[in-house]
Tab-separated table of C-alpha atoms in Angstrom:
chain	number	residue	atom	x	y	z
A	1	MET	CA	170.540	96.029	135.635
A	2	ALA	CA	171.209	96.273	131.883
A	3	PRO	CA	170.741	99.620	130.089
A	4	LEU	CA	167.505	100.197	128.179
A	5	LEU	CA	169.422	100.567	124.896
A	6	GLN	CA	172.883	99.222	124.044
A	7	VAL	CA	174.469	100.155	120.719
A	8	LYS	CA	177.544	98.030	120.037
A	9	GLY	CA	179.921	98.565	117.112
A	10	LEU	CA	177.219	99.957	114.793
A	11	LYS	CA	178.386	100.400	111.181
A	12	THR	CA	176.273	101.820	108.358
A	13	GLN	CA	177.397	102.408	104.791
A	14	PHE	CA	175.861	103.767	101.574
A	15	PHE	CA	176.774	102.178	98.265
A	16	THR	CA	176.740	104.929	95.633
A	17	GLN	CA	178.039	105.417	92.090
A	18	ASP	CA	180.945	107.438	93.483
A	19	GLY	CA	181.927	104.770	95.998
A	20	VAL	CA	181.070	103.476	99.472
A	21	VAL	CA	180.152	106.199	101.975
A	22	HIS	CA	181.300	105.159	105.471
A	23	ALA	CA	178.594	107.064	107.359
A	24	VAL	CA	178.762	105.338	110.766
A	25	ASN	CA	181.985	103.593	111.742
A	26	GLY	CA	181.555	101.237	114.670
A	27	ILE	CA	180.030	103.471	117.351
A	28	SER	CA	179.016	102.163	120.781
A	29	TYR	CA	176.983	103.742	123.578
A	30	ASP	CA	174.332	102.925	126.191
A	31	VAL	CA	171.165	104.726	127.263
A	32	GLU	CA	169.872	104.041	130.781
A	33	GLU	CA	166.212	104.102	131.762
A	34	GLY	CA	165.077	107.708	132.354
A	35	GLU	CA	168.345	109.127	130.977
A	36	THR	CA	168.778	111.785	128.299
A	37	LEU	CA	171.789	111.352	125.998
A	38	GLY	CA	172.844	114.231	123.748
A	39	LEU	CA	174.332	113.215	120.386
A	40	VAL	CA	176.276	116.223	119.119
A	41	GLY	CA	178.230	117.104	115.981
A	42	GLU	CA	178.146	119.209	112.826
A	43	SER	CA	176.082	118.317	109.742
A	44	GLY	CA	177.272	115.182	107.972
A	45	CYS	CA	178.968	113.577	110.983
A	46	GLY	CA	176.595	110.595	111.101
A	47	LYS	CA	174.212	111.546	113.932
A	48	SER	CA	170.955	111.084	112.032
A	49	VAL	CA	172.153	108.013	110.144
A	50	SER	CA	173.105	106.348	113.427
A	51	VAL	CA	169.634	106.738	114.983
A	52	LEU	CA	167.874	105.863	111.722
A	53	SER	CA	169.951	102.678	111.845
A	54	VAL	CA	168.701	102.049	115.394
A	55	MET	CA	165.123	102.416	114.118
A	56	ARG	CA	165.876	100.305	111.010
A	57	LEU	CA	164.778	103.201	108.775
A	58	ILE	CA	167.858	103.310	106.518
A	59	PRO	CA	166.720	103.203	102.846
A	60	GLN	CA	167.965	99.966	101.271
A	61	PRO	CA	169.433	100.439	98.709
A	62	PRO	CA	171.662	102.451	98.773
A	63	GLY	CA	172.135	102.167	102.557
A	64	LYS	CA	173.015	99.068	104.535
A	65	ILE	CA	173.762	98.332	108.201
A	66	VAL	CA	176.934	96.263	107.776
A	67	GLY	CA	177.843	95.514	111.393
A	68	GLY	CA	177.060	95.789	115.078
A	69	GLN	CA	174.212	95.165	117.481
A	70	VAL	CA	171.363	97.340	118.772
A	71	LEU	CA	170.016	95.752	121.952
A	72	PHE	CA	166.723	97.176	123.230
A	73	GLN	CA	165.668	95.521	126.492
A	74	GLY	CA	168.096	92.736	125.602
A	75	ARG	CA	166.638	92.068	122.125
A	76	ASP	CA	168.681	92.854	118.994
A	77	LEU	CA	166.617	95.182	116.802
A	78	LEU	CA	168.849	94.417	113.811
A	79	GLN	CA	167.862	90.739	113.909
A	80	MET	CA	164.091	91.294	114.051
A	81	ASP	CA	161.860	90.641	111.040
A	82	GLU	CA	159.759	93.442	109.553
A	83	GLU	CA	156.654	92.659	111.582
A	84	GLU	CA	158.587	92.589	114.877
A	85	ILE	CA	160.368	95.903	114.242
A	86	ARG	CA	157.048	97.547	113.251
A	87	GLN	CA	155.681	96.615	116.672
A	88	VAL	CA	158.654	98.369	118.314
A	89	ARG	CA	158.576	101.541	116.194
A	90	GLY	CA	156.120	104.130	117.480
A	91	ASN	CA	155.120	101.841	120.323
A	92	GLN	CA	158.269	101.282	122.439
A	93	ILE	CA	160.660	103.572	120.546
A	94	ALA	CA	159.334	106.799	119.014
A	95	MET	CA	161.050	109.435	116.889
A	96	ILE	CA	160.553	113.150	116.248
A	97	PHE	CA	161.996	114.190	112.903
A	98	GLN	CA	163.720	117.431	111.961
A	99	ASP	CA	161.112	118.984	109.667
A	100	PRO	CA	157.514	118.595	110.869
A	101	MET	CA	156.034	119.831	107.585
A	102	THR	CA	157.539	116.947	105.613
A	103	SER	CA	156.948	114.444	108.433
A	104	LEU	CA	153.193	115.076	108.607
A	105	ASN	CA	150.850	113.926	105.849
A	106	PRO	CA	149.375	117.116	104.308
A	107	VAL	CA	146.089	115.442	103.259
A	108	LEU	CA	145.195	113.901	106.629
A	109	THR	CA	144.020	115.792	109.717
A	110	ILE	CA	146.455	115.818	112.622
A	111	GLY	CA	143.834	113.983	114.681
A	112	ARG	CA	143.733	111.124	112.196
A	113	GLN	CA	147.537	110.914	112.047
A	114	ILE	CA	147.831	110.608	115.828
A	115	SER	CA	144.861	108.278	116.335
A	116	GLU	CA	146.158	105.865	113.688
A	117	ALA	CA	148.993	104.752	115.978
A	118	LEU	CA	146.593	104.393	118.916
A	119	GLU	CA	144.304	102.132	116.898
A	120	LEU	CA	147.205	100.076	115.553
A	121	HIS	CA	149.334	99.593	118.688
A	122	LEU	CA	146.860	100.006	121.570
A	123	ARG	CA	143.808	98.503	119.818
A	124	MET	CA	141.594	101.504	120.635
A	125	ASP	CA	138.359	102.075	118.735
A	126	LYS	CA	137.874	105.362	116.855
A	127	ARG	CA	136.031	107.102	119.710
A	128	GLN	CA	138.659	106.160	122.306
A	129	ALA	CA	141.494	107.128	119.959
A	130	ARG	CA	139.942	110.531	119.253
A	131	GLN	CA	139.520	111.277	122.973
A	132	ARG	CA	143.097	110.214	123.685
A	133	THR	CA	144.324	112.364	120.771
A	134	ILE	CA	142.668	115.445	122.284
A	135	GLU	CA	144.287	114.645	125.651
A	136	LEU	CA	147.705	114.356	123.956
A	137	LEU	CA	147.258	117.708	122.179
A	138	GLU	CA	146.341	119.298	125.509
A	139	MET	CA	149.419	117.679	127.086
A	140	VAL	CA	151.694	119.436	124.575
A	141	GLN	CA	149.806	122.703	125.129
A	142	ILE	CA	147.954	123.088	121.820
A	143	PRO	CA	145.337	125.802	122.522
A	144	GLY	CA	141.750	124.675	121.886
A	145	ALA	CA	142.811	121.089	121.276
A	146	ALA	CA	139.240	119.765	120.918
A	147	ASP	CA	138.531	122.287	118.150
A	148	ARG	CA	141.848	121.825	116.353
A	149	VAL	CA	141.938	118.028	116.249
A	150	ASP	CA	140.317	118.065	112.780
A	151	ASP	CA	142.658	120.703	111.334
A	152	TYR	CA	145.288	119.926	108.698
A	153	PRO	CA	149.084	120.432	109.107
A	154	HIS	CA	149.159	123.596	106.963
A	155	GLN	CA	146.799	125.278	109.458
A	156	PHE	CA	149.449	125.102	112.204
A	157	SER	CA	152.603	127.163	112.672
A	158	GLY	CA	156.026	125.500	112.669
A	159	GLY	CA	156.177	125.424	116.456
A	160	MET	CA	152.671	123.993	116.721
A	161	ARG	CA	153.468	121.325	114.144
A	162	GLN	CA	156.446	120.257	116.252
A	163	ARG	CA	154.119	119.995	119.256
A	164	VAL	CA	151.878	117.767	117.165
A	165	MET	CA	154.945	115.626	116.394
A	166	ILE	CA	155.649	115.293	120.147
A	167	ALA	CA	152.016	114.279	120.758
A	168	MET	CA	152.266	111.708	117.984
A	169	ALA	CA	155.576	110.353	119.324
A	170	LEU	CA	154.232	110.062	122.884
A	171	SER	CA	150.847	108.597	121.914
A	172	CYS	CA	151.800	105.027	122.863
A	173	ASN	CA	153.868	105.928	125.948
A	174	PRO	CA	157.253	104.895	124.477
A	175	GLN	CA	160.166	103.942	126.696
A	176	LEU	CA	162.639	105.712	124.393
A	177	LEU	CA	162.152	108.966	122.471
A	178	ILE	CA	164.611	109.904	119.707
A	179	ALA	CA	164.535	113.604	118.747
A	180	ASP	CA	166.471	114.377	115.550
A	181	GLU	CA	167.325	118.108	115.620
A	182	PRO	CA	163.671	118.976	116.353
A	183	THR	CA	164.307	122.674	117.095
A	184	THR	CA	166.449	123.531	114.028
A	185	ALA	CA	163.671	125.295	112.093
A	186	LEU	CA	162.243	127.135	115.131
A	187	ASP	CA	163.080	130.567	116.496
A	188	VAL	CA	164.821	130.824	119.864
A	189	THR	CA	161.690	131.532	121.936
A	190	ILE	CA	159.776	128.574	120.471
A	191	GLN	CA	162.899	126.386	120.868
A	192	ALA	CA	162.927	127.104	124.601
A	193	GLN	CA	159.207	126.298	124.933
A	194	PHE	CA	159.654	123.080	122.958
A	195	ILE	CA	162.590	121.922	125.110
A	196	ASP	CA	160.653	122.715	128.304
A	197	ILE	CA	157.732	120.568	127.084
A	198	VAL	CA	160.037	117.623	126.319
A	199	LYS	CA	161.764	117.927	129.722
A	200	ARG	CA	158.429	118.067	131.560
A	201	LEU	CA	156.986	115.082	129.710
A	202	ARG	CA	160.233	113.123	130.088
A	203	ASP	CA	160.105	113.604	133.858
A	204	GLU	CA	156.378	112.846	134.091
A	205	LEU	CA	156.522	109.709	131.934
A	206	GLY	CA	159.978	108.490	133.016
A	207	MET	CA	161.105	107.834	129.450
A	208	SER	CA	164.640	107.897	128.050
A	209	VAL	CA	165.627	110.419	125.360
A	210	ILE	CA	168.295	110.595	122.652
A	211	TRP	CA	168.523	114.255	121.598
A	212	ILE	CA	170.420	114.895	118.356
A	213	THR	CA	171.748	118.394	117.730
A	214	HIS	CA	174.702	120.390	116.402
A	215	ASP	CA	174.281	122.876	119.250
A	216	LEU	CA	176.083	122.065	122.515
A	217	GLY	CA	174.205	124.939	124.127
A	218	VAL	CA	170.870	123.127	123.708
A	219	VAL	CA	171.977	119.931	125.474
A	220	ALA	CA	173.509	121.812	128.433
A	221	GLY	CA	170.205	122.032	130.297
A	222	LEU	CA	168.587	118.933	128.831
A	223	ALA	CA	170.939	115.921	128.825
A	224	GLN	CA	172.821	114.027	131.519
A	225	ARG	CA	175.496	112.711	129.152
A	226	VAL	CA	176.871	113.818	125.781
A	227	ALA	CA	178.452	111.863	122.933
A	228	VAL	CA	180.364	114.002	120.409
A	229	MET	CA	180.436	112.594	116.858
A	230	TYR	CA	182.825	113.378	114.023
A	231	ALA	CA	183.162	111.646	110.634
A	232	GLY	CA	181.044	108.702	111.737
A	233	TYR	CA	182.951	108.118	114.999
A	234	ILE	CA	182.235	109.017	118.611
A	235	VAL	CA	185.323	111.062	119.561
A	236	GLU	CA	184.348	112.015	123.121
A	237	MET	CA	181.710	110.966	125.639
A	238	ALA	CA	181.156	112.241	129.175
A	239	SER	CA	178.583	113.708	131.540
A	240	VAL	CA	177.392	117.185	130.574
A	241	LYS	CA	179.150	118.862	133.517
A	242	GLU	CA	182.420	117.027	132.872
A	243	LEU	CA	182.378	117.726	129.135
A	244	TYR	CA	181.812	121.454	129.567
A	245	ALA	CA	184.308	121.795	132.422
A	246	ASN	CA	186.988	119.491	131.037
A	247	PRO	CA	186.763	118.942	127.242
A	248	LEU	CA	189.528	116.625	126.029
A	249	HIS	CA	189.111	116.335	122.254
A	250	PRO	CA	190.220	119.169	119.925
A	251	TYR	CA	186.898	118.944	118.076
A	252	THR	CA	184.901	119.333	121.303
A	253	LEU	CA	187.058	122.339	122.198
A	254	GLY	CA	186.242	123.792	118.794
A	255	LEU	CA	182.502	123.271	119.238
A	256	LEU	CA	182.551	124.905	122.682
A	257	GLY	CA	184.659	127.786	121.371
A	258	SER	CA	182.079	128.571	118.701
A	259	ILE	CA	179.154	128.978	121.154
A	260	PRO	CA	178.196	132.548	122.187
A	261	ARG	CA	178.232	132.866	126.000
A	262	LEU	CA	176.466	135.438	128.162
A	263	ASP	CA	179.025	135.109	130.967
A	264	ALA	CA	182.067	135.622	128.721
A	265	GLU	CA	184.118	138.787	128.497
A	266	ARG	CA	182.785	141.289	126.000
A	267	LYS	CA	185.990	141.143	123.936
A	268	ARG	CA	186.005	137.359	123.649
A	269	LYS	CA	185.729	136.340	120.009
A	270	LEU	CA	184.005	133.238	118.731
A	271	THR	CA	186.541	130.761	117.370
A	272	PRO	CA	185.496	128.933	114.198
A	273	ILE	CA	186.759	125.437	113.370
A	274	GLU	CA	188.871	125.899	110.249
A	275	GLY	CA	188.464	123.596	107.257
A	276	LEU	CA	185.798	121.142	106.181
A	277	PRO	CA	184.694	117.666	107.343
A	278	PRO	CA	186.527	114.766	105.655
A	279	ASP	CA	185.369	112.823	102.610
A	280	LEU	CA	183.576	109.748	103.940
A	281	ILE	CA	183.835	107.929	100.596
A	282	ASP	CA	187.567	107.388	100.848
A	283	PRO	CA	188.488	107.242	104.563
A	284	LYS	CA	192.203	107.326	105.352
A	285	PRO	CA	193.960	105.461	108.184
A	286	GLU	CA	194.762	108.765	109.916
A	287	CYS	CA	192.688	110.492	112.564
A	288	PRO	CA	189.827	112.088	110.565
A	289	PHE	CA	190.215	115.399	112.420
A	290	VAL	CA	193.909	115.799	111.459
A	291	PRO	CA	193.412	118.374	108.641
A	292	ARG	CA	191.577	120.711	111.052
A	293	CYS	CA	193.496	120.014	114.291
A	294	ARG	CA	195.660	122.877	115.560
A	295	PHE	CA	197.332	120.625	118.143
A	296	GLN	CA	198.643	118.266	115.469
A	297	LYS	CA	199.979	121.213	113.484
A	298	GLU	CA	201.618	122.823	116.529
A	299	HIS	CA	203.203	119.629	117.893
A	300	GLN	CA	203.768	117.721	114.629
A	301	ILE	CA	202.412	114.461	116.050
A	302	GLU	CA	203.314	111.718	113.569
A	303	ARG	CA	200.990	109.094	115.018
A	304	CYS	CA	197.944	111.225	114.157
A	305	LEU	CA	198.873	110.911	110.472
A	306	HIS	CA	199.011	107.110	110.451
A	307	GLU	CA	196.549	105.744	113.022
A	308	ASN	CA	192.985	106.618	114.020
A	309	PRO	CA	192.730	106.528	117.858
A	310	LEU	CA	190.130	104.368	119.592
A	311	LEU	CA	187.691	105.716	122.186
A	312	GLU	CA	189.456	105.079	125.515
A	313	THR	CA	188.802	105.986	129.151
A	314	ALA	CA	190.553	109.194	130.239
A	315	SER	CA	188.878	109.281	133.672
A	316	PRO	CA	185.844	107.516	135.218
A	317	GLY	CA	182.884	108.152	132.910
A	318	HIS	CA	184.934	110.257	130.489
A	319	HIS	CA	186.079	108.706	127.198
A	320	VAL	CA	188.084	110.303	124.370
A	321	ALA	CA	189.634	109.255	121.048
A	322	CYS	CA	192.779	111.383	120.678
A	323	TRP	CA	196.550	110.817	120.696
A	324	PHE	CA	197.162	114.212	122.333
A	325	ASP	CA	196.432	115.129	125.958
A	326	VAL	CA	195.136	118.694	125.609
A	327	LYS	CA	195.346	119.322	129.375
A	328	ARG	CA	198.963	118.258	129.859
A	329	GLY	CA	200.120	119.320	126.406
A	330	THR	CA	201.733	115.906	125.793
A	331	VAL	CA	201.251	112.948	123.473
A	332	ARG	CA	199.370	110.092	125.163
């Protein structure tokens, strides 16, 4: 049986006055039905641009999807006309954005903003849509949902606004939910509550999830598989357990080394990743992580300076793009 979503060789670029920004550089991955995929990497690595490309929400100009396929249930989203893709967005594929305050319309009640999708996609009348909206707000644990349905976004806290965004995203029972760093602006306690709600609803509704974050700690208890992005490439992909137990890319090692751990020795220091991400306007033929890679510096690997490695299978289900085998300490 084919995966629910297949992304194949996706490339997205931005044409600016300073030059062409190579934001997403031929990434490929699948999402199975009922699976949660974590898309991880630091700011500017292409995570958000890649999923906005999947949703066909890249602003044109300056952005343009220049290559690849995005197959959803066997249909290429990139080949659909505007009317067809509008029927998919919010209905079969839904998205929760990073900042709920800018994602919600400040002059419309939250009830109206949720019911609009129900009227458009499910052909409900206003009374049915209002009742369903209250049920959705109760599902995401908004206290006094029936009384708050006519409130405006500014009357809710940040955490409550994110719950409204979940209710809005789930209103049409989508098969795929894309969450773009939805917990970034929330404190740790509210983050945990938010993640628990998404996990519970995912299991109840049987939907697939793509969870975008820069925090590997968040995806540990949420995702089944993780794809690590750097400079517009996927540099490592594996199951959560395999990635944490056996990281193979120097960048993944750096991300894991910078996470505080409760089970670590008290004297263990957090290890930052030195340097800055590369300039995506003028990509070089070398591995993009070379300027920050301690293994290249220690072993003086010439190939890293001249050729960007492809994502290849290191073991069943575990893929990595690196010329150096960090476990054996040898060049591949």
